[in-house]
Amino acid sequence: LKDLEAVFSLLQQHRLITKGSKCEFLKQELEFLGHVISINGVKIDPKKIANRQDWKPPANLRELQIFMGFVSYVRRFIPDMAGVTSPLTDLLKKGKFYEWGGEQQAAFEQLNLFLTTSPALRIADPHPPFELITDASDLAVGTLLLQDFGEGLQPIAYESRKLNPAEQTYPVHDKELLAIVHAFKVWCWYVTGADVTARTDHKLLQFIRAQPALNPRQIRWLDYLESKFYYRVTYKRGVSNIADALTRPSVHTATVLITQANPLLTGLFTHGYTTDPWFKR
């Protein structure tokens, strides 16, 4: 009730009026703009993803645009959004012929899996420190925002994006620094004024402030970070860095097993490459 009193006081102070028919009180959870909000966090509204596993792949560009519009709206729930959707976003490029193949189908199924199994994300609290776990690959940067609410680090949101052609030519340490800068830009309303630890698997970034020679790009990025945020950079080994999964494709067990193929399997693959149209591609 104290929270309600505080909200009503602010509304009165700023002369704002609420409509009674659109207000709900003393609820355990609320549906709001495609999300369900509760004390446990925020999750995608189950009604929005009901029967999603039965959805058919987009048959044309318009259907793909609609699907990608929804996916973009809930991107904070999807790890490696940029990497997973890459085969689909390539079809949206101007002048690109719409051809739905194996890569697109795999991306579509993986997105549906994320949408139907995504856990609730915690609601950020301005008081506990934040942690950013970042990583970069040749094609994308990814980051995860977390906080510790007394029960271990909990995810607040995921974020990733593809690198443009110029960024793909950056040296590794610049890509890793870009991942940190991107995280602060995306979540600036969370982390401005807060105590933030950025964890990276690129060890040299711990000491980048002390490096005597920086290139203009690094100087510009560090100037942005230093002027706006209270942060520190620490090293976290790649094998234990959660954000590695946000930018790097996983190696599936089935793939590993196939590399141990017996002669019978080898013969089947050889036959497939010569007769099956999917193998020929």
PDB file of C-alpha atoms in Angstrom:
ATOM      1  CA  LEU A   1       0.000   0.000   0.000  1.00  0.00           C
ATOM      2  CA  LYS A   2       2.926   2.337   0.606  1.00  0.00           C
ATOM      3  CA  ASP A   3       3.989   1.801  -2.995  1.00  0.00           C
ATOM      4  CA  LEU A   4       0.504   2.678  -4.208  1.00  0.00           C
ATOM      5  CA  GLU A   5       0.526   5.803  -2.082  1.00  0.00           C
ATOM      6  CA  ALA A   6       3.862   6.831  -3.587  1.00  0.00           C
ATOM      7  CA  VAL A   7       2.570   6.268  -7.130  1.00  0.00           C
ATOM      8  CA  PHE A   8      -0.622   8.225  -6.523  1.00  0.00           C
ATOM      9  CA  SER A   9       1.351  11.051  -4.932  1.00  0.00           C
ATOM     10  CA  LEU A  10       3.538  11.313  -8.031  1.00  0.00           C
ATOM     11  CA  LEU A  11       0.496  11.259 -10.304  1.00  0.00           C
ATOM     12  CA  GLN A  12      -1.122  14.011  -8.269  1.00  0.00           C
ATOM     13  CA  GLN A  13       2.095  16.018  -8.186  1.00  0.00           C
ATOM     14  CA  HIS A  14       2.345  15.975 -11.974  1.00  0.00           C
ATOM     15  CA  ARG A  15      -1.418  16.397 -12.500  1.00  0.00           C
ATOM     16  CA  LEU A  16      -1.856  13.068 -14.271  1.00  0.00           C
ATOM     17  CA  ILE A  17      -5.170  11.193 -14.313  1.00  0.00           C
ATOM     18  CA  THR A  18      -5.634   7.414 -14.452  1.00  0.00           C
ATOM     19  CA  LYS A  19      -8.651   5.639 -15.892  1.00  0.00           C
ATOM     20  CA  GLY A  20     -10.245   3.342 -13.338  1.00  0.00           C
ATOM     21  CA  SER A  21     -11.308   0.719 -15.877  1.00  0.00           C
ATOM     22  CA  LYS A  22      -7.672   0.280 -16.921  1.00  0.00           C
ATOM     23  CA  CYS A  23      -6.280  -0.076 -13.400  1.00  0.00           C
ATOM     24  CA  GLU A  24      -5.779  -3.308 -11.464  1.00  0.00           C
ATOM     25  CA  PHE A  25      -4.800  -3.530  -7.809  1.00  0.00           C
ATOM     26  CA  LEU A  26      -3.551  -6.219  -5.403  1.00  0.00           C
ATOM     27  CA  LYS A  27      -2.639  -8.624  -8.200  1.00  0.00           C
ATOM     28  CA  GLN A  28       0.086 -11.286  -8.040  1.00  0.00           C
ATOM     29  CA  GLU A  29       0.912 -10.669 -11.701  1.00  0.00           C
ATOM     30  CA  LEU A  30      -0.170  -8.341 -14.493  1.00  0.00           C
ATOM     31  CA  GLU A  31      -0.308  -8.579 -18.274  1.00  0.00           C
ATOM     32  CA  PHE A  32       1.239  -5.548 -19.908  1.00  0.00           C
ATOM     33  CA  LEU A  33       2.124  -4.980 -23.579  1.00  0.00           C
ATOM     34  CA  GLY A  34       2.777  -8.608 -24.388  1.00  0.00           C
ATOM     35  CA  HIS A  35       4.537  -9.364 -21.100  1.00  0.00           C
ATOM     36  CA  VAL A  36       3.543 -10.846 -17.754  1.00  0.00           C
ATOM     37  CA  ILE A  37       5.025  -8.946 -14.810  1.00  0.00           C
ATOM     38  CA  SER A  38       5.200 -10.400 -11.313  1.00  0.00           C
ATOM     39  CA  ILE A  39       7.395 -10.288  -8.231  1.00  0.00           C
ATOM     40  CA  ASN A  40       9.501 -13.013  -9.873  1.00  0.00           C
ATOM     41  CA  GLY A  41      10.301 -10.892 -12.907  1.00  0.00           C
ATOM     42  CA  VAL A  42       9.136 -10.370 -16.480  1.00  0.00           C
ATOM     43  CA  LYS A  43       8.282 -13.082 -18.978  1.00  0.00           C
ATOM     44  CA  ILE A  44       6.702 -13.258 -22.408  1.00  0.00           C
ATOM     45  CA  ASP A  45       2.903 -13.440 -22.243  1.00  0.00           C
ATOM     46  CA  PRO A  46       2.083 -17.157 -22.766  1.00  0.00           C
ATOM     47  CA  LYS A  47      -0.912 -16.178 -24.919  1.00  0.00           C
ATOM     48  CA  LYS A  48       1.463 -14.500 -27.380  1.00  0.00           C
ATOM     49  CA  ILE A  49       3.406 -17.709 -27.914  1.00  0.00           C
ATOM     50  CA  ALA A  50       0.581 -20.248 -27.594  1.00  0.00           C
ATOM     51  CA  ASN A  51       0.865 -22.942 -30.254  1.00  0.00           C
ATOM     52  CA  ARG A  52       4.050 -21.348 -31.552  1.00  0.00           C
ATOM     53  CA  GLN A  53       5.618 -24.758 -32.074  1.00  0.00           C
ATOM     54  CA  ASP A  54       2.805 -25.421 -34.561  1.00  0.00           C
ATOM     55  CA  TRP A  55       3.503 -22.254 -36.547  1.00  0.00           C
ATOM     56  CA  LYS A  56       4.501 -22.796 -40.134  1.00  0.00           C
ATOM     57  CA  PRO A  57       7.678 -21.192 -41.517  1.00  0.00           C
ATOM     58  CA  PRO A  58       7.096 -17.832 -43.260  1.00  0.00           C
ATOM     59  CA  ALA A  59       6.106 -18.516 -46.865  1.00  0.00           C
ATOM     60  CA  ASN A  60       7.029 -15.090 -48.209  1.00  0.00           C
ATOM     61  CA  LEU A  61       8.785 -11.851 -47.349  1.00  0.00           C
ATOM     62  CA  ARG A  62       5.728 -10.266 -45.741  1.00  0.00           C
ATOM     63  CA  GLU A  63       5.197 -13.196 -43.364  1.00  0.00           C
ATOM     64  CA  LEU A  64       8.896 -13.155 -42.461  1.00  0.00           C
ATOM     65  CA  GLN A  65       8.709  -9.427 -41.679  1.00  0.00           C
ATOM     66  CA  ILE A  66       5.775 -10.049 -39.333  1.00  0.00           C
ATOM     67  CA  PHE A  67       7.597 -12.894 -37.588  1.00  0.00           C
ATOM     68  CA  MET A  68      10.803 -10.882 -37.229  1.00  0.00           C
ATOM     69  CA  GLY A  69       8.832  -7.938 -35.884  1.00  0.00           C
ATOM     70  CA  PHE A  70       7.581 -10.056 -32.995  1.00  0.00           C
ATOM     71  CA  VAL A  71      11.015 -11.580 -32.404  1.00  0.00           C
ATOM     72  CA  SER A  72      12.583  -8.111 -32.269  1.00  0.00           C
ATOM     73  CA  TYR A  73       9.986  -7.005 -29.720  1.00  0.00           C
ATOM     74  CA  VAL A  74      11.032  -9.769 -27.303  1.00  0.00           C
ATOM     75  CA  ARG A  75      14.743  -9.730 -28.170  1.00  0.00           C
ATOM     76  CA  ARG A  76      15.773  -9.159 -24.558  1.00  0.00           C
ATOM     77  CA  PHE A  77      14.690 -12.756 -23.823  1.00  0.00           C
ATOM     78  CA  ILE A  78      16.704 -14.311 -26.675  1.00  0.00           C
ATOM     79  CA  PRO A  79      20.406 -15.153 -26.265  1.00  0.00           C
ATOM     80  CA  ASP A  80      22.485 -14.465 -29.391  1.00  0.00           C
ATOM     81  CA  MET A  81      19.567 -12.805 -31.155  1.00  0.00           C
ATOM     82  CA  ALA A  82      21.913 -11.389 -33.816  1.00  0.00           C
ATOM     83  CA  GLY A  83      23.611 -14.683 -34.563  1.00  0.00           C
ATOM     84  CA  VAL A  84      20.513 -16.878 -34.509  1.00  0.00           C
ATOM     85  CA  THR A  85      18.486 -14.596 -36.788  1.00  0.00           C
ATOM     86  CA  SER A  86      21.301 -13.967 -39.261  1.00  0.00           C
ATOM     87  CA  PRO A  87      19.975 -16.425 -41.912  1.00  0.00           C
ATOM     88  CA  LEU A  88      16.547 -14.772 -41.606  1.00  0.00           C
ATOM     89  CA  THR A  89      17.665 -11.144 -41.655  1.00  0.00           C
ATOM     90  CA  ASP A  90      19.742 -11.887 -44.752  1.00  0.00           C
ATOM     91  CA  LEU A  91      16.472 -12.626 -46.573  1.00  0.00           C
ATOM     92  CA  LEU A  92      15.215  -9.139 -45.668  1.00  0.00           C
ATOM     93  CA  LYS A  93      18.011  -7.398 -47.540  1.00  0.00           C
ATOM     94  CA  LYS A  94      16.977  -5.348 -50.546  1.00  0.00           C
ATOM     95  CA  GLY A  95      17.178  -7.294 -53.785  1.00  0.00           C
ATOM     96  CA  LYS A  96      17.635 -10.619 -51.988  1.00  0.00           C
ATOM     97  CA  PHE A  97      15.750 -13.526 -53.548  1.00  0.00           C
ATOM     98  CA  TYR A  98      13.430 -15.164 -50.994  1.00  0.00           C
ATOM     99  CA  GLU A  99      14.535 -18.773 -50.691  1.00  0.00           C
ATOM    100  CA  TRP A 100      13.765 -20.747 -47.543  1.00  0.00           C
ATOM    101  CA  GLY A 101      16.466 -23.336 -46.952  1.00  0.00           C
ATOM    102  CA  GLY A 102      17.974 -25.470 -44.234  1.00  0.00           C
ATOM    103  CA  GLU A 103      19.725 -22.585 -42.451  1.00  0.00           C
ATOM    104  CA  GLN A 104      16.523 -20.557 -42.315  1.00  0.00           C
ATOM    105  CA  GLN A 105      14.522 -23.519 -41.017  1.00  0.00           C
ATOM    106  CA  ALA A 106      17.094 -24.216 -38.299  1.00  0.00           C
ATOM    107  CA  ALA A 107      17.043 -20.557 -37.213  1.00  0.00           C
ATOM    108  CA  PHE A 108      13.227 -20.521 -37.217  1.00  0.00           C
ATOM    109  CA  GLU A 109      13.048 -23.639 -35.037  1.00  0.00           C
ATOM    110  CA  GLN A 110      15.696 -22.354 -32.634  1.00  0.00           C
ATOM    111  CA  LEU A 111      13.841 -19.061 -32.204  1.00  0.00           C
ATOM    112  CA  ASN A 112      10.604 -20.910 -31.509  1.00  0.00           C
ATOM    113  CA  LEU A 113      12.434 -22.968 -28.893  1.00  0.00           C
ATOM    114  CA  PHE A 114      13.764 -19.819 -27.213  1.00  0.00           C
ATOM    115  CA  LEU A 115      10.323 -18.213 -27.266  1.00  0.00           C
ATOM    116  CA  THR A 116       8.576 -21.209 -25.708  1.00  0.00           C
ATOM    117  CA  THR A 117      11.201 -22.025 -23.063  1.00  0.00           C
ATOM    118  CA  SER A 118      12.518 -18.583 -22.129  1.00  0.00           C
ATOM    119  CA  PRO A 119      12.665 -18.136 -18.324  1.00  0.00           C
ATOM    120  CA  ALA A 120      11.476 -15.019 -16.546  1.00  0.00           C
ATOM    121  CA  LEU A 121      13.964 -12.160 -16.425  1.00  0.00           C
ATOM    122  CA  ARG A 122      14.381 -10.319 -13.146  1.00  0.00           C
ATOM    123  CA  ILE A 123      13.386  -6.680 -12.852  1.00  0.00           C
ATOM    124  CA  ALA A 124      16.396  -4.428 -12.390  1.00  0.00           C
ATOM    125  CA  ASP A 125      16.928  -2.840  -8.966  1.00  0.00           C
ATOM    126  CA  PRO A 126      18.827   0.481  -8.882  1.00  0.00           C
ATOM    127  CA  HIS A 127      20.603  -0.397  -5.615  1.00  0.00           C
ATOM    128  CA  PRO A 128      22.617  -3.642  -6.074  1.00  0.00           C
ATOM    129  CA  PRO A 129      25.675  -3.466  -8.359  1.00  0.00           C
ATOM    130  CA  PHE A 130      25.294  -4.559 -11.969  1.00  0.00           C
ATOM    131  CA  GLU A 131      27.409  -7.044 -13.863  1.00  0.00           C
ATOM    132  CA  LEU A 132      27.907  -7.019 -17.615  1.00  0.00           C
ATOM    133  CA  ILE A 133      29.288 -10.186 -19.164  1.00  0.00           C
ATOM    134  CA  THR A 134      30.441  -9.448 -22.700  1.00  0.00           C
ATOM    135  CA  ASP A 135      31.986 -11.269 -25.620  1.00  0.00           C
ATOM    136  CA  ALA A 136      32.755 -10.746 -29.304  1.00  0.00           C
ATOM    137  CA  SER A 137      33.164 -13.080 -32.256  1.00  0.00           C
ATOM    138  CA  ASP A 138      34.059 -12.465 -35.880  1.00  0.00           C
ATOM    139  CA  LEU A 139      30.458 -11.602 -36.737  1.00  0.00           C
ATOM    140  CA  ALA A 140      28.687 -10.339 -33.599  1.00  0.00           C
ATOM    141  CA  VAL A 141      28.962  -8.888 -30.115  1.00  0.00           C
ATOM    142  CA  GLY A 142      26.876 -10.136 -27.213  1.00  0.00           C
ATOM    143  CA  THR A 143      26.279  -9.201 -23.609  1.00  0.00           C
ATOM    144  CA  LEU A 144      24.266 -10.249 -20.586  1.00  0.00           C
ATOM    145  CA  LEU A 145      23.095  -7.894 -17.828  1.00  0.00           C
ATOM    146  CA  LEU A 146      22.876  -9.415 -14.330  1.00  0.00           C
ATOM    147  CA  GLN A 147      22.302  -8.496 -10.696  1.00  0.00           C
ATOM    148  CA  ASP A 148      22.654 -10.361  -7.413  1.00  0.00           C
ATOM    149  CA  PHE A 149      19.475 -10.176  -5.321  1.00  0.00           C
ATOM    150  CA  GLY A 150      20.910 -12.296  -2.515  1.00  0.00           C
ATOM    151  CA  GLU A 151      20.476 -15.607  -4.322  1.00  0.00           C
ATOM    152  CA  GLY A 152      23.268 -15.428  -6.874  1.00  0.00           C
ATOM    153  CA  LEU A 153      23.478 -13.523 -10.133  1.00  0.00           C
ATOM    154  CA  GLN A 154      20.164 -13.336 -11.998  1.00  0.00           C
ATOM    155  CA  PRO A 155      19.679 -12.301 -15.658  1.00  0.00           C
ATOM    156  CA  ILE A 156      18.045  -8.954 -16.366  1.00  0.00           C
ATOM    157  CA  ALA A 157      18.298  -8.986 -20.170  1.00  0.00           C
ATOM    158  CA  TYR A 158      20.220 -10.358 -23.142  1.00  0.00           C
ATOM    159  CA  GLU A 159      21.557  -8.256 -25.994  1.00  0.00           C
ATOM    160  CA  SER A 160      23.532  -8.954 -29.155  1.00  0.00           C
ATOM    161  CA  ARG A 161      24.033  -7.419 -32.573  1.00  0.00           C
ATOM    162  CA  LYS A 162      25.801  -8.224 -35.819  1.00  0.00           C
ATOM    163  CA  LEU A 163      29.001  -6.427 -36.701  1.00  0.00           C
ATOM    164  CA  ASN A 164      28.943  -4.348 -39.857  1.00  0.00           C
ATOM    165  CA  PRO A 165      31.587  -5.034 -42.549  1.00  0.00           C
ATOM    166  CA  ALA A 166      33.949  -2.357 -41.194  1.00  0.00           C
ATOM    167  CA  GLU A 167      33.665  -3.629 -37.606  1.00  0.00           C
ATOM    168  CA  GLN A 168      34.405  -7.173 -38.750  1.00  0.00           C
ATOM    169  CA  THR A 169      37.905  -6.008 -39.733  1.00  0.00           C
ATOM    170  CA  TYR A 170      38.692  -4.664 -36.234  1.00  0.00           C
ATOM    171  CA  PRO A 171      41.432  -6.435 -34.267  1.00  0.00           C
ATOM    172  CA  VAL A 172      40.228  -8.770 -31.511  1.00  0.00           C
ATOM    173  CA  HIS A 173      40.810  -6.343 -28.615  1.00  0.00           C
ATOM    174  CA  ASP A 174      38.800  -3.633 -30.394  1.00  0.00           C
ATOM    175  CA  LYS A 175      35.903  -6.028 -30.984  1.00  0.00           C
ATOM    176  CA  GLU A 176      35.947  -7.014 -27.322  1.00  0.00           C
ATOM    177  CA  LEU A 177      36.011  -3.360 -26.261  1.00  0.00           C
ATOM    178  CA  LEU A 178      33.175  -2.629 -28.688  1.00  0.00           C
ATOM    179  CA  ALA A 179      31.110  -5.320 -26.936  1.00  0.00           C
ATOM    180  CA  ILE A 180      31.539  -3.449 -23.643  1.00  0.00           C
ATOM    181  CA  VAL A 181      30.729  -0.069 -25.193  1.00  0.00           C
ATOM    182  CA  HIS A 182      27.644  -1.499 -26.898  1.00  0.00           C
ATOM    183  CA  ALA A 183      26.421  -2.951 -23.602  1.00  0.00           C
ATOM    184  CA  PHE A 184      26.708   0.402 -21.829  1.00  0.00           C
ATOM    185  CA  LYS A 185      24.934   2.208 -24.672  1.00  0.00           C
ATOM    186  CA  VAL A 186      22.046  -0.256 -24.805  1.00  0.00           C
ATOM    187  CA  TRP A 187      21.518  -0.346 -21.032  1.00  0.00           C
ATOM    188  CA  CYS A 188      22.580   3.195 -20.151  1.00  0.00           C
ATOM    189  CA  TRP A 189      19.282   3.882 -18.338  1.00  0.00           C
ATOM    190  CA  TYR A 190      20.039   0.963 -16.006  1.00  0.00           C
ATOM    191  CA  VAL A 191      23.749   1.484 -15.367  1.00  0.00           C
ATOM    192  CA  THR A 192      24.151   5.272 -15.339  1.00  0.00           C
ATOM    193  CA  GLY A 193      25.138   6.227 -11.792  1.00  0.00           C
ATOM    194  CA  ALA A 194      25.376   2.582 -10.714  1.00  0.00           C
ATOM    195  CA  ASP A 195      28.368   0.478  -9.720  1.00  0.00           C
ATOM    196  CA  VAL A 196      29.122  -1.751 -12.722  1.00  0.00           C
ATOM    197  CA  THR A 197      31.565  -4.599 -13.286  1.00  0.00           C
ATOM    198  CA  ALA A 198      32.179  -5.524 -16.918  1.00  0.00           C
ATOM    199  CA  ARG A 199      33.564  -9.041 -17.313  1.00  0.00           C
ATOM    200  CA  THR A 200      35.387 -10.001 -20.505  1.00  0.00           C
ATOM    201  CA  ASP A 201      37.379 -13.013 -21.662  1.00  0.00           C
ATOM    202  CA  HIS A 202      40.007 -10.722 -23.244  1.00  0.00           C
ATOM    203  CA  LYS A 203      42.584 -10.350 -20.497  1.00  0.00           C
ATOM    204  CA  LEU A 204      44.350  -7.234 -21.824  1.00  0.00           C
ATOM    205  CA  LEU A 205      41.195  -5.121 -21.495  1.00  0.00           C
ATOM    206  CA  GLN A 206      41.720  -5.105 -17.718  1.00  0.00           C
ATOM    207  CA  PHE A 207      44.680  -2.800 -18.247  1.00  0.00           C
ATOM    208  CA  ILE A 208      43.526  -0.743 -21.225  1.00  0.00           C
ATOM    209  CA  ARG A 209      43.309   2.459 -19.169  1.00  0.00           C
ATOM    210  CA  ALA A 210      47.012   2.159 -18.351  1.00  0.00           C
ATOM    211  CA  GLN A 211      48.160   1.502 -21.906  1.00  0.00           C
ATOM    212  CA  PRO A 212      50.394   4.345 -23.150  1.00  0.00           C
ATOM    213  CA  ALA A 213      49.414   4.082 -26.814  1.00  0.00           C
ATOM    214  CA  LEU A 214      45.771   3.888 -27.827  1.00  0.00           C
ATOM    215  CA  ASN A 215      44.307   4.270 -31.289  1.00  0.00           C
ATOM    216  CA  PRO A 216      41.737   7.042 -31.934  1.00  0.00           C
ATOM    217  CA  ARG A 217      38.841   4.597 -31.799  1.00  0.00           C
ATOM    218  CA  GLN A 218      39.873   3.274 -28.390  1.00  0.00           C
ATOM    219  CA  ILE A 219      40.374   6.829 -27.096  1.00  0.00           C
ATOM    220  CA  ARG A 220      36.879   7.790 -28.269  1.00  0.00           C
ATOM    221  CA  TRP A 221      35.266   4.749 -26.677  1.00  0.00           C
ATOM    222  CA  LEU A 222      37.109   5.133 -23.378  1.00  0.00           C
ATOM    223  CA  ASP A 223      36.230   8.823 -23.261  1.00  0.00           C
ATOM    224  CA  TYR A 224      32.559   7.860 -23.620  1.00  0.00           C
ATOM    225  CA  LEU A 225      32.770   5.271 -20.831  1.00  0.00           C
ATOM    226  CA  GLU A 226      34.827   7.408 -18.442  1.00  0.00           C
ATOM    227  CA  SER A 227      32.591  10.457 -18.826  1.00  0.00           C
ATOM    228  CA  LYS A 228      29.310   8.682 -18.113  1.00  0.00           C
ATOM    229  CA  PHE A 229      29.752   5.554 -15.984  1.00  0.00           C
ATOM    230  CA  TYR A 230      31.306   4.154 -12.804  1.00  0.00           C
ATOM    231  CA  TYR A 231      32.749   0.854 -13.933  1.00  0.00           C
ATOM    232  CA  ARG A 232      35.620  -1.592 -13.742  1.00  0.00           C
ATOM    233  CA  VAL A 233      36.748  -4.235 -16.233  1.00  0.00           C
ATOM    234  CA  THR A 234      37.698  -7.700 -14.977  1.00  0.00           C
ATOM    235  CA  TYR A 235      38.853 -10.843 -16.730  1.00  0.00           C
ATOM    236  CA  LYS A 236      36.750 -14.006 -16.947  1.00  0.00           C
ATOM    237  CA  ARG A 237      38.109 -17.017 -18.804  1.00  0.00           C
ATOM    238  CA  GLY A 238      36.317 -17.844 -22.034  1.00  0.00           C
ATOM    239  CA  VAL A 239      35.328 -21.351 -20.936  1.00  0.00           C
ATOM    240  CA  SER A 240      33.422 -19.872 -17.994  1.00  0.00           C
ATOM    241  CA  ASN A 241      32.162 -16.753 -19.763  1.00  0.00           C
ATOM    242  CA  ILE A 242      28.392 -17.013 -20.253  1.00  0.00           C
ATOM    243  CA  ALA A 243      28.468 -14.448 -23.051  1.00  0.00           C
ATOM    244  CA  ASP A 244      30.520 -16.797 -25.238  1.00  0.00           C
ATOM    245  CA  ALA A 245      27.237 -18.526 -26.001  1.00  0.00           C
ATOM    246  CA  LEU A 246      25.756 -15.224 -27.166  1.00  0.00           C
ATOM    247  CA  THR A 247      28.153 -14.858 -30.088  1.00  0.00           C
ATOM    248  CA  ARG A 248      29.521 -18.309 -30.876  1.00  0.00           C
ATOM    249  CA  PRO A 249      27.526 -21.230 -32.275  1.00  0.00           C
ATOM    250  CA  SER A 250      27.494 -24.323 -30.112  1.00  0.00           C
ATOM    251  CA  VAL A 251      28.841 -27.667 -31.323  1.00  0.00           C
ATOM    252  CA  HIS A 252      26.043 -30.190 -31.039  1.00  0.00           C
ATOM    253  CA  THR A 253      26.738 -33.678 -29.753  1.00  0.00           C
ATOM    254  CA  ALA A 254      25.262 -35.173 -32.910  1.00  0.00           C
ATOM    255  CA  THR A 255      27.846 -33.331 -34.975  1.00  0.00           C
ATOM    256  CA  VAL A 256      30.684 -34.658 -32.833  1.00  0.00           C
ATOM    257  CA  LEU A 257      29.369 -38.192 -33.122  1.00  0.00           C
ATOM    258  CA  ILE A 258      29.104 -37.940 -36.889  1.00  0.00           C
ATOM    259  CA  THR A 259      32.800 -37.094 -37.101  1.00  0.00           C
ATOM    260  CA  GLN A 260      33.397 -40.641 -35.846  1.00  0.00           C
ATOM    261  CA  ALA A 261      31.407 -42.061 -38.773  1.00  0.00           C
ATOM    262  CA  ASN A 262      31.821 -45.664 -39.763  1.00  0.00           C
ATOM    263  CA  PRO A 263      32.257 -46.736 -43.409  1.00  0.00           C
ATOM    264  CA  LEU A 264      28.515 -47.329 -43.786  1.00  0.00           C
ATOM    265  CA  LEU A 265      27.746 -43.712 -42.838  1.00  0.00           C
ATOM    266  CA  THR A 266      30.501 -42.473 -45.127  1.00  0.00           C
ATOM    267  CA  GLY A 267      28.920 -44.344 -48.005  1.00  0.00           C
ATOM    268  CA  LEU A 268      25.506 -42.883 -47.209  1.00  0.00           C
ATOM    269  CA  PHE A 269      26.917 -39.354 -47.220  1.00  0.00           C
ATOM    270  CA  THR A 270      28.690 -39.953 -50.521  1.00  0.00           C
ATOM    271  CA  HIS A 271      25.454 -41.210 -52.040  1.00  0.00           C
ATOM    272  CA  GLY A 272      23.571 -38.223 -50.626  1.00  0.00           C
ATOM    273  CA  TYR A 273      25.930 -35.668 -52.139  1.00  0.00           C
ATOM    274  CA  THR A 274      25.389 -37.138 -55.584  1.00  0.00           C
ATOM    275  CA  THR A 275      21.629 -37.704 -55.464  1.00  0.00           C
ATOM    276  CA  ASP A 276      19.977 -35.495 -52.823  1.00  0.00           C
ATOM    277  CA  PRO A 277      19.297 -31.810 -53.759  1.00  0.00           C
ATOM    278  CA  TRP A 278      19.824 -30.611 -50.164  1.00  0.00           C
ATOM    279  CA  PHE A 279      23.244 -32.266 -50.022  1.00  0.00           C
ATOM    280  CA  LYS A 280      24.171 -30.695 -53.353  1.00  0.00           C
ATOM    281  CA  ARG A 281      23.562 -27.250 -51.889  1.00  0.00           C
TER     282      ARG A 281
END
